[in-house]
């Protein structure tokens, strides 16, 4: 048997909005307000960041989150279903 390669789909270039969203950094308050991570308060989020328990950036002593940080944290806390 021979396998044929499936043609790759052409990727479209990112729009300006998508590029800007990748560069934006959220504060702990914005993350809680928009429910981007499963935490109830900004204080808990800051505490976990200071203990280095979650992915974040420490920009000049200020905690911030990029889109990649939020994706990585959501992936880290995901629960896989048990195979039946």
PDB file of N, CA and C in Angstrom:
ATOM      1  N   UNK A   1       0.821  -1.179   0.000  1.00  0.00           N
ATOM      2  CA  UNK A   1       0.000   0.000   0.000  1.00  0.00           C
ATOM      3  C   UNK A   1       0.871   1.251   0.000  1.00  0.00           C
ATOM      4  N   UNK A   2       0.459   2.181  -0.760  1.00  0.00           N
ATOM      5  CA  UNK A   2       1.177   3.451  -0.757  1.00  0.00           C
ATOM      6  C   UNK A   2       0.257   4.521  -0.204  1.00  0.00           C
ATOM      7  N   UNK A   3       0.865   5.390   0.526  1.00  0.00           N
ATOM      8  CA  UNK A   3       0.093   6.500   1.090  1.00  0.00           C
ATOM      9  C   UNK A   3       0.308   7.735   0.237  1.00  0.00           C
ATOM     10  N   UNK A   4      -0.745   8.420  -0.019  1.00  0.00           N
ATOM     11  CA  UNK A   4      -0.615   9.665  -0.757  1.00  0.00           C
ATOM     12  C   UNK A   4      -0.701  10.807   0.241  1.00  0.00           C
ATOM     13  N   UNK A   5       0.108  11.770   0.021  1.00  0.00           N
ATOM     14  CA  UNK A   5       0.114  12.929   0.912  1.00  0.00           C
ATOM     15  C   UNK A   5      -1.098  13.800   0.615  1.00  0.00           C
ATOM     16  N   UNK A   6      -1.712  14.255   1.666  1.00  0.00           N
ATOM     17  CA  UNK A   6      -2.839  15.163   1.479  1.00  0.00           C
ATOM     18  C   UNK A   6      -2.285  16.564   1.288  1.00  0.00           C
ATOM     19  N   UNK A   7      -2.834  17.275   0.345  1.00  0.00           N
ATOM     20  CA  UNK A   7      -2.317  18.624   0.114  1.00  0.00           C
ATOM     21  C   UNK A   7      -2.596  19.516   1.329  1.00  0.00           C
ATOM     22  N   UNK A   8      -1.625  20.341   1.639  1.00  0.00           N
ATOM     23  CA  UNK A   8      -1.796  21.273   2.748  1.00  0.00           C
ATOM     24  C   UNK A   8      -2.753  22.376   2.357  1.00  0.00           C
ATOM     25  N   UNK A   9      -3.553  22.757   3.303  1.00  0.00           N
ATOM     26  CA  UNK A   9      -4.465  23.870   3.050  1.00  0.00           C
ATOM     27  C   UNK A   9      -3.665  25.166   3.103  1.00  0.00           C
ATOM     28  N   UNK A  10      -3.930  26.039   2.186  1.00  0.00           N
ATOM     29  CA  UNK A  10      -3.211  27.317   2.245  1.00  0.00           C
ATOM     30  C   UNK A  10      -3.649  28.086   3.491  1.00  0.00           C
ATOM     31  N   UNK A  11      -2.683  28.597   4.212  1.00  0.00           N
ATOM     32  CA  UNK A  11      -3.021  29.365   5.412  1.00  0.00           C
ATOM     33  C   UNK A  11      -3.205  30.818   5.028  1.00  0.00           C
ATOM     34  N   UNK A  12      -4.209  31.392   5.604  1.00  0.00           N
ATOM     35  CA  UNK A  12      -4.451  32.794   5.307  1.00  0.00           C
ATOM     36  C   UNK A  12      -3.604  33.642   6.249  1.00  0.00           C
ATOM     37  N   UNK A  13      -3.175  34.795   5.804  1.00  0.00           N
ATOM     38  CA  UNK A  13      -2.386  35.649   6.695  1.00  0.00           C
ATOM     39  C   UNK A  13      -3.257  36.168   7.838  1.00  0.00           C
ATOM     40  N   UNK A  14      -2.624  36.375   8.984  1.00  0.00           N
ATOM     41  CA  UNK A  14      -3.369  36.878  10.142  1.00  0.00           C
ATOM     42  C   UNK A  14      -3.812  38.313   9.891  1.00  0.00           C
ATOM     43  N   UNK A  15      -5.005  38.615  10.377  1.00  0.00           N
ATOM     44  CA  UNK A  15      -5.498  39.978  10.261  1.00  0.00           C
ATOM     45  C   UNK A  15      -4.819  40.845  11.313  1.00  0.00           C
ATOM     46  N   UNK A  16      -4.949  42.118  11.177  1.00  0.00           N
ATOM     47  CA  UNK A  16      -4.349  43.047  12.142  1.00  0.00           C
ATOM     48  C   UNK A  16      -4.919  42.823  13.537  1.00  0.00           C
ATOM     49  N   UNK A  17      -6.209  42.544  13.629  1.00  0.00           N
ATOM     50  CA  UNK A  17      -6.848  42.288  14.913  1.00  0.00           C
ATOM     51  C   UNK A  17      -6.260  41.052  15.578  1.00  0.00           C
ATOM     52  N   UNK A  18      -6.029  40.002  14.804  1.00  0.00           N
ATOM     53  CA  UNK A  18      -5.447  38.775  15.348  1.00  0.00           C
ATOM     54  C   UNK A  18      -4.020  39.006  15.830  1.00  0.00           C
ATOM     55  N   UNK A  19      -3.250  39.774  15.077  1.00  0.00           N
ATOM     56  CA  UNK A  19      -1.875  40.074  15.477  1.00  0.00           C
ATOM     57  C   UNK A  19      -1.871  40.896  16.758  1.00  0.00           C
ATOM     58  N   UNK A  20      -2.746  41.889  16.838  1.00  0.00           N
ATOM     59  CA  UNK A  20      -2.814  42.731  18.037  1.00  0.00           C
ATOM     60  C   UNK A  20      -3.279  41.934  19.244  1.00  0.00           C
ATOM     61  N   UNK A  21      -4.169  40.968  19.039  1.00  0.00           N
ATOM     62  CA  UNK A  21      -4.636  40.134  20.147  1.00  0.00           C
ATOM     63  C   UNK A  21      -3.502  39.286  20.698  1.00  0.00           C
ATOM     64  N   UNK A  22      -2.596  38.851  19.840  1.00  0.00           N
ATOM     65  CA  UNK A  22      -1.442  38.067  20.292  1.00  0.00           C
ATOM     66  C   UNK A  22      -0.473  38.924  21.103  1.00  0.00           C
ATOM     67  N   UNK A  23      -0.431  40.215  20.846  1.00  0.00           N
ATOM     68  CA  UNK A  23       0.501  41.101  21.538  1.00  0.00           C
ATOM     69  C   UNK A  23      -0.080  41.713  22.810  1.00  0.00           C
ATOM     70  N   UNK A  24      -1.399  41.672  22.962  1.00  0.00           N
ATOM     71  CA  UNK A  24      -2.044  42.299  24.110  1.00  0.00           C
ATOM     72  C   UNK A  24      -1.727  41.532  25.390  1.00  0.00           C
ATOM     73  N   UNK A  25      -1.552  42.260  26.491  1.00  0.00           N
ATOM     74  CA  UNK A  25      -1.310  41.631  27.789  1.00  0.00           C
ATOM     75  C   UNK A  25      -2.422  42.038  28.741  1.00  0.00           C
ATOM     76  N   UNK A  26      -3.054  41.023  29.335  1.00  0.00           N
ATOM     77  CA  UNK A  26      -4.145  41.238  30.259  1.00  0.00           C
ATOM     78  C   UNK A  26      -3.620  41.352  31.686  1.00  0.00           C
ATOM     79  N   UNK A  27      -4.254  42.204  32.489  1.00  0.00           N
ATOM     80  CA  UNK A  27      -3.949  42.292  33.912  1.00  0.00           C
ATOM     81  C   UNK A  27      -4.730  41.195  34.625  1.00  0.00           C
ATOM     82  N   UNK A  28      -4.367  40.854  35.864  1.00  0.00           N
ATOM     83  CA  UNK A  28      -5.146  39.854  36.595  1.00  0.00           C
ATOM     84  C   UNK A  28      -6.628  40.231  36.719  1.00  0.00           C
ATOM     85  N   UNK A  29      -6.911  41.516  36.879  1.00  0.00           N
ATOM     86  CA  UNK A  29      -8.307  41.956  36.992  1.00  0.00           C
ATOM     87  C   UNK A  29      -9.079  41.708  35.698  1.00  0.00           C
ATOM     88  N   UNK A  30      -8.434  41.967  34.550  1.00  0.00           N
ATOM     89  CA  UNK A  30      -9.089  41.719  33.262  1.00  0.00           C
ATOM     90  C   UNK A  30      -9.309  40.230  33.027  1.00  0.00           C
ATOM     91  N   UNK A  31      -8.361  39.411  33.447  1.00  0.00           N
ATOM     92  CA  UNK A  31      -8.494  37.962  33.285  1.00  0.00           C
ATOM     93  C   UNK A  31      -9.692  37.464  34.084  1.00  0.00           C
ATOM     94  N   UNK A  32      -9.855  37.949  35.311  1.00  0.00           N
ATOM     95  CA  UNK A  32     -10.987  37.541  36.152  1.00  0.00           C
ATOM     96  C   UNK A  32     -12.294  38.074  35.577  1.00  0.00           C
ATOM     97  N   UNK A  33     -12.306  39.335  35.180  1.00  0.00           N
ATOM     98  CA  UNK A  33     -13.521  39.954  34.652  1.00  0.00           C
ATOM     99  C   UNK A  33     -14.022  39.244  33.391  1.00  0.00           C
ATOM    100  N   UNK A  34     -13.100  38.870  32.510  1.00  0.00           N
ATOM    101  CA  UNK A  34     -13.473  38.220  31.254  1.00  0.00           C
ATOM    102  C   UNK A  34     -13.549  36.699  31.382  1.00  0.00           C
ATOM    103  N   UNK A  35     -13.263  36.182  32.555  1.00  0.00           N
ATOM    104  CA  UNK A  35     -13.302  34.738  32.852  1.00  0.00           C
ATOM    105  C   UNK A  35     -12.435  33.931  31.885  1.00  0.00           C
ATOM    106  N   UNK A  36     -11.202  34.413  31.697  1.00  0.00           N
ATOM    107  CA  UNK A  36     -10.275  33.719  30.814  1.00  0.00           C
ATOM    108  C   UNK A  36      -9.613  32.538  31.498  1.00  0.00           C
ATOM    109  N   UNK A  37      -9.532  32.578  32.830  1.00  0.00           N
ATOM    110  CA  UNK A  37      -8.991  31.477  33.620  1.00  0.00           C
ATOM    111  C   UNK A  37      -9.976  31.133  34.726  1.00  0.00           C
ATOM    112  N   UNK A  38      -9.950  29.910  35.227  1.00  0.00           N
ATOM    113  CA  UNK A  38     -10.962  29.477  36.201  1.00  0.00           C
ATOM    114  C   UNK A  38     -10.655  29.876  37.646  1.00  0.00           C
ATOM    115  N   UNK A  39     -10.399  31.142  37.880  1.00  0.00           N
ATOM    116  CA  UNK A  39     -10.158  31.626  39.238  1.00  0.00           C
ATOM    117  C   UNK A  39     -11.210  32.669  39.579  1.00  0.00           C
ATOM    118  N   UNK A  40     -11.487  32.817  40.874  1.00  0.00           N
ATOM    119  CA  UNK A  40     -12.590  33.675  41.309  1.00  0.00           C
ATOM    120  C   UNK A  40     -12.184  35.107  41.611  1.00  0.00           C
ATOM    121  N   UNK A  41     -10.918  35.339  42.000  1.00  0.00           N
ATOM    122  CA  UNK A  41     -10.521  36.704  42.336  1.00  0.00           C
ATOM    123  C   UNK A  41      -9.109  36.990  41.844  1.00  0.00           C
ATOM    124  N   UNK A  42      -8.841  38.288  41.651  1.00  0.00           N
ATOM    125  CA  UNK A  42      -7.526  38.703  41.195  1.00  0.00           C
ATOM    126  C   UNK A  42      -6.476  38.444  42.268  1.00  0.00           C
ATOM    127  N   UNK A  43      -6.859  38.495  43.527  1.00  0.00           N
ATOM    128  CA  UNK A  43      -5.912  38.233  44.615  1.00  0.00           C
ATOM    129  C   UNK A  43      -5.405  36.792  44.559  1.00  0.00           C
ATOM    130  N   UNK A  44      -6.294  35.851  44.310  1.00  0.00           N
ATOM    131  CA  UNK A  44      -5.902  34.441  44.188  1.00  0.00           C
ATOM    132  C   UNK A  44      -4.976  34.273  42.989  1.00  0.00           C
ATOM    133  N   UNK A  45      -5.308  34.919  41.901  1.00  0.00           N
ATOM    134  CA  UNK A  45      -4.499  34.836  40.689  1.00  0.00           C
ATOM    135  C   UNK A  45      -3.099  35.401  40.941  1.00  0.00           C
ATOM    136  N   UNK A  46      -3.010  36.561  41.599  1.00  0.00           N
ATOM    137  CA  UNK A  46      -1.714  37.151  41.920  1.00  0.00           C
ATOM    138  C   UNK A  46      -0.905  36.264  42.858  1.00  0.00           C
ATOM    139  N   UNK A  47      -1.575  35.670  43.844  1.00  0.00           N
ATOM    140  CA  UNK A  47      -0.894  34.785  44.788  1.00  0.00           C
ATOM    141  C   UNK A  47      -0.296  33.580  44.066  1.00  0.00           C
ATOM    142  N   UNK A  48      -1.073  32.983  43.155  1.00  0.00           N
ATOM    143  CA  UNK A  48      -0.574  31.835  42.394  1.00  0.00           C
ATOM    144  C   UNK A  48       0.585  32.240  41.487  1.00  0.00           C
ATOM    145  N   UNK A  49       0.550  33.452  40.964  1.00  0.00           N
ATOM    146  CA  UNK A  49       1.659  33.938  40.134  1.00  0.00           C
ATOM    147  C   UNK A  49       2.913  34.139  40.985  1.00  0.00           C
ATOM    148  N   UNK A  50       2.760  34.711  42.153  1.00  0.00           N
ATOM    149  CA  UNK A  50       3.935  34.941  42.998  1.00  0.00           C
ATOM    150  C   UNK A  50       4.554  33.627  43.470  1.00  0.00           C
ATOM    151  N   UNK A  51       3.747  32.582  43.581  1.00  0.00           N
ATOM    152  CA  UNK A  51       4.252  31.252  43.934  1.00  0.00           C
ATOM    153  C   UNK A  51       4.735  30.483  42.713  1.00  0.00           C
ATOM    154  N   UNK A  52       4.624  31.110  41.537  1.00  0.00           N
ATOM    155  CA  UNK A  52       5.018  30.505  40.267  1.00  0.00           C
ATOM    156  C   UNK A  52       4.266  29.212  39.982  1.00  0.00           C
ATOM    157  N   UNK A  53       2.977  29.228  40.255  1.00  0.00           N
ATOM    158  CA  UNK A  53       2.136  28.055  40.017  1.00  0.00           C
ATOM    159  C   UNK A  53       1.424  28.104  38.667  1.00  0.00           C
ATOM    160  N   UNK A  54       1.332  29.281  38.062  1.00  0.00           N
ATOM    161  CA  UNK A  54       0.666  29.402  36.768  1.00  0.00           C
ATOM    162  C   UNK A  54       1.538  30.199  35.800  1.00  0.00           C
ATOM    163  N   UNK A  55       1.288  30.040  34.518  1.00  0.00           N
ATOM    164  CA  UNK A  55       2.048  30.740  33.490  1.00  0.00           C
ATOM    165  C   UNK A  55       1.654  32.214  33.483  1.00  0.00           C
ATOM    166  N   UNK A  56       2.646  33.090  33.492  1.00  0.00           N
ATOM    167  CA  UNK A  56       2.399  34.526  33.440  1.00  0.00           C
ATOM    168  C   UNK A  56       3.693  35.245  33.068  1.00  0.00           C
ATOM    169  N   UNK A  57       3.613  36.550  32.912  1.00  0.00           N
ATOM    170  CA  UNK A  57       4.779  37.399  32.693  1.00  0.00           C
ATOM    171  C   UNK A  57       4.882  38.360  33.873  1.00  0.00           C
ATOM    172  N   UNK A  58       6.103  38.693  34.231  1.00  0.00           N
ATOM    173  CA  UNK A  58       6.345  39.635  35.315  1.00  0.00           C
ATOM    174  C   UNK A  58       7.054  40.839  34.713  1.00  0.00           C
ATOM    175  N   UNK A  59       6.272  41.729  34.137  1.00  0.00           N
ATOM    176  CA  UNK A  59       6.815  42.885  33.424  1.00  0.00           C
ATOM    177  C   UNK A  59       7.133  44.015  34.395  1.00  0.00           C
ATOM    178  N   UNK A  60       8.388  44.125  34.761  1.00  0.00           N
ATOM    179  CA  UNK A  60       8.785  45.208  35.663  1.00  0.00           C
ATOM    180  C   UNK A  60       8.081  45.132  37.002  1.00  0.00           C
ATOM    181  N   UNK A  61       7.805  43.929  37.477  1.00  0.00           N
ATOM    182  CA  UNK A  61       7.128  43.760  38.751  1.00  0.00           C
ATOM    183  C   UNK A  61       5.608  43.727  38.642  1.00  0.00           C
ATOM    184  N   UNK A  62       5.077  43.895  37.449  1.00  0.00           N
ATOM    185  CA  UNK A  62       3.620  43.849  37.240  1.00  0.00           C
ATOM    186  C   UNK A  62       3.252  42.547  36.550  1.00  0.00           C
ATOM    187  N   UNK A  63       2.295  41.855  37.097  1.00  0.00           N
ATOM    188  CA  UNK A  63       1.860  40.576  36.543  1.00  0.00           C
ATOM    189  C   UNK A  63       0.968  40.832  35.335  1.00  0.00           C
ATOM    190  N   UNK A  64       1.260  40.131  34.241  1.00  0.00           N
ATOM    191  CA  UNK A  64       0.413  40.232  33.057  1.00  0.00           C
ATOM    192  C   UNK A  64       0.357  38.872  32.378  1.00  0.00           C
ATOM    193  N   UNK A  65      -0.647  38.719  31.519  1.00  0.00           N
ATOM    194  CA  UNK A  65      -0.876  37.459  30.823  1.00  0.00           C
ATOM    195  C   UNK A  65      -1.000  37.718  29.335  1.00  0.00           C
ATOM    196  N   UNK A  66      -0.297  36.926  28.532  1.00  0.00           N
ATOM    197  CA  UNK A  66      -0.446  36.989  27.083  1.00  0.00           C
ATOM    198  C   UNK A  66      -1.462  35.922  26.668  1.00  0.00           C
ATOM    199  N   UNK A  67      -1.845  35.947  25.418  1.00  0.00           N
ATOM    200  CA  UNK A  67      -2.773  34.930  24.911  1.00  0.00           C
ATOM    201  C   UNK A  67      -2.149  33.543  25.047  1.00  0.00           C
ATOM    202  N   UNK A  68      -0.838  33.451  24.834  1.00  0.00           N
ATOM    203  CA  UNK A  68      -0.149  32.170  24.962  1.00  0.00           C
ATOM    204  C   UNK A  68      -0.150  31.685  26.415  1.00  0.00           C
ATOM    205  N   UNK A  69       0.036  32.590  27.362  1.00  0.00           N
ATOM    206  CA  UNK A  69      -0.012  32.209  28.782  1.00  0.00           C
ATOM    207  C   UNK A  69      -1.374  31.628  29.142  1.00  0.00           C
ATOM    208  N   UNK A  70      -2.412  32.268  28.669  1.00  0.00           N
ATOM    209  CA  UNK A  70      -3.774  31.820  28.979  1.00  0.00           C
ATOM    210  C   UNK A  70      -4.048  30.468  28.325  1.00  0.00           C
ATOM    211  N   UNK A  71      -3.601  30.287  27.070  1.00  0.00           N
ATOM    212  CA  UNK A  71      -3.758  28.990  26.405  1.00  0.00           C
ATOM    213  C   UNK A  71      -3.022  27.893  27.162  1.00  0.00           C
ATOM    214  N   UNK A  72      -1.777  28.163  27.539  1.00  0.00           N
ATOM    215  CA  UNK A  72      -0.975  27.161  28.245  1.00  0.00           C
ATOM    216  C   UNK A  72      -1.580  26.816  29.601  1.00  0.00           C
ATOM    217  N   UNK A  73      -2.098  27.795  30.300  1.00  0.00           N
ATOM    218  CA  UNK A  73      -2.695  27.535  31.604  1.00  0.00           C
ATOM    219  C   UNK A  73      -3.995  26.755  31.454  1.00  0.00           C
ATOM    220  N   UNK A  74      -4.797  27.079  30.466  1.00  0.00           N
ATOM    221  CA  UNK A  74      -6.027  26.318  30.222  1.00  0.00           C
ATOM    222  C   UNK A  74      -5.703  24.887  29.824  1.00  0.00           C
ATOM    223  N   UNK A  75      -4.670  24.698  29.032  1.00  0.00           N
ATOM    224  CA  UNK A  75      -4.261  23.352  28.639  1.00  0.00           C
ATOM    225  C   UNK A  75      -3.746  22.571  29.850  1.00  0.00           C
ATOM    226  N   UNK A  76      -2.995  23.240  30.717  1.00  0.00           N
ATOM    227  CA  UNK A  76      -2.429  22.581  31.897  1.00  0.00           C
ATOM    228  C   UNK A  76      -3.521  22.115  32.859  1.00  0.00           C
ATOM    229  N   UNK A  77      -4.583  22.886  32.986  1.00  0.00           N
ATOM    230  CA  UNK A  77      -5.636  22.555  33.938  1.00  0.00           C
ATOM    231  C   UNK A  77      -6.773  21.732  33.338  1.00  0.00           C
ATOM    232  N   UNK A  78      -6.666  21.388  32.057  1.00  0.00           N
ATOM    233  CA  UNK A  78      -7.723  20.607  31.405  1.00  0.00           C
ATOM    234  C   UNK A  78      -7.755  19.188  31.967  1.00  0.00           C
ATOM    235  N   UNK A  79      -8.955  18.652  32.072  1.00  0.00           N
ATOM    236  CA  UNK A  79      -9.145  17.287  32.539  1.00  0.00           C
ATOM    237  C   UNK A  79      -9.554  16.441  31.344  1.00  0.00           C
ATOM    238  N   UNK A  80      -8.773  15.410  31.088  1.00  0.00           N
ATOM    239  CA  UNK A  80      -9.071  14.510  29.971  1.00  0.00           C
ATOM    240  C   UNK A  80     -10.157  13.524  30.364  1.00  0.00           C
ATOM    241  N   UNK A  81     -11.072  13.225  29.455  1.00  0.00           N
ATOM    242  CA  UNK A  81     -12.111  12.236  29.782  1.00  0.00           C
ATOM    243  C   UNK A  81     -11.518  10.829  29.889  1.00  0.00           C
ATOM    244  N   UNK A  82     -12.119  10.027  30.698  1.00  0.00           N
ATOM    245  CA  UNK A  82     -11.693   8.640  30.846  1.00  0.00           C
ATOM    246  C   UNK A  82     -12.254   7.838  29.686  1.00  0.00           C
ATOM    247  N   UNK A  83     -11.403   7.083  29.035  1.00  0.00           N
ATOM    248  CA  UNK A  83     -11.851   6.276  27.896  1.00  0.00           C
ATOM    249  C   UNK A  83     -12.771   5.169  28.397  1.00  0.00           C
ATOM    250  N   UNK A  84     -13.874   4.992  27.738  1.00  0.00           N
ATOM    251  CA  UNK A  84     -14.845   3.974  28.163  1.00  0.00           C
ATOM    252  C   UNK A  84     -14.542   2.633  27.582  1.00  0.00           C
TER     253      UNK A  84
END
